[in-house]
mmCIF file of C-alpha atoms in Angstrom:
data_model
loop_
_atom_site.group_PDB
_atom_site.id
_atom_site.type_symbol
_atom_site.label_atom_id
_atom_site.label_comp_id
_atom_site.label_asym_id
_atom_site.label_seq_id
_atom_site.Cartn_x
_atom_site.Cartn_y
_atom_site.Cartn_z
ATOM 1 C CA MET A 13 40.191 254.557 -68.527
ATOM 2 C CA ILE A 14 37.108 256.784 -68.587
ATOM 3 C CA PRO A 15 37.865 260.280 -67.322
ATOM 4 C CA GLN A 16 35.383 261.891 -64.990
ATOM 5 C CA TRP A 17 33.812 265.138 -66.030
ATOM 6 C CA HIS A 18 32.397 267.700 -63.594
ATOM 7 C CA LEU A 19 30.798 271.080 -64.054
ATOM 8 C CA PRO A 20 32.326 273.890 -62.029
ATOM 9 C CA ALA A 21 28.752 274.874 -61.041
ATOM 10 C CA THR A 22 25.616 273.312 -59.586
ATOM 11 C CA ARG A 23 22.410 273.549 -61.602
ATOM 12 C CA VAL A 24 19.071 273.612 -59.828
ATOM 13 C CA ALA A 25 15.636 273.801 -61.434
ATOM 14 C CA PHE A 26 12.652 274.825 -59.311
ATOM 15 C CA TRP A 27 9.244 276.458 -59.551
ATOM 16 C CA ASP A 28 9.470 280.160 -58.776
ATOM 17 C CA LYS A 29 7.433 279.779 -55.580
ATOM 18 C CA PHE A 30 10.269 279.782 -53.087
ATOM 19 C CA GLY A 31 11.745 282.526 -50.984
ATOM 20 C CA TRP A 32 15.289 282.396 -49.637
ATOM 21 C CA LYS A 33 17.511 284.451 -47.459
ATOM 22 C CA GLU A 34 19.570 287.210 -49.010
ATOM 23 C CA PRO A 35 22.322 287.182 -49.948
ATOM 24 C CA PHE A 36 21.995 283.845 -51.729
ATOM 25 C CA PRO A 37 24.708 281.436 -50.496
ATOM 26 C CA GLU A 38 27.879 281.647 -52.554
ATOM 27 C CA TYR A 39 28.761 277.993 -51.950
ATOM 28 C CA GLY A 40 26.158 275.240 -51.822
ATOM 29 C CA LEU A 41 22.383 275.515 -51.922
ATOM 30 C CA ASP A 42 21.441 275.661 -48.221
ATOM 31 C CA LEU A 43 17.991 274.197 -49.018
ATOM 32 C CA ASP A 44 17.047 274.445 -45.330
ATOM 33 C CA ALA A 45 16.954 278.232 -45.770
ATOM 34 C CA TRP A 46 14.289 278.117 -48.534
ATOM 35 C CA TRP A 47 10.567 278.438 -47.859
ATOM 36 C CA ILE A 48 7.379 278.500 -49.919
ATOM 37 C CA ASP A 49 6.219 282.073 -50.456
ATOM 38 C CA PRO A 50 2.361 281.983 -50.498
ATOM 39 C CA GLN A 51 2.045 284.843 -53.018
ATOM 40 C CA ARG A 52 4.559 283.310 -55.415
ATOM 41 C CA ALA A 53 2.954 279.859 -54.997
ATOM 42 C CA ALA A 54 -0.454 281.303 -55.954
ATOM 43 C CA GLU A 55 1.067 282.947 -59.051
ATOM 44 C CA VAL A 56 2.711 279.665 -60.121
ATOM 45 C CA GLU A 57 -0.558 277.771 -59.613
ATOM 46 C CA ALA A 58 -2.445 280.361 -61.692
ATOM 47 C CA ARG A 59 0.084 280.068 -64.538
ATOM 48 C CA GLN A 60 -0.095 276.263 -64.426
ATOM 49 C CA SER A 61 -3.891 276.296 -64.668
ATOM 50 C CA GLY A 62 -3.770 278.662 -67.656
ATOM 51 C CA GLY A 63 -4.842 281.767 -65.764
#
């Protein structure tokens, strides 16, 4: 028998270019409530290009 192992949390990695509604959902991710914030997206792009 191989026991199953689960984290009591969900880990999500993402570029810091998204906005989301506040307060952040306590349960689940509700990805439909995320959007790309143009200012944050420009900052991420500048960091990626070395600027």
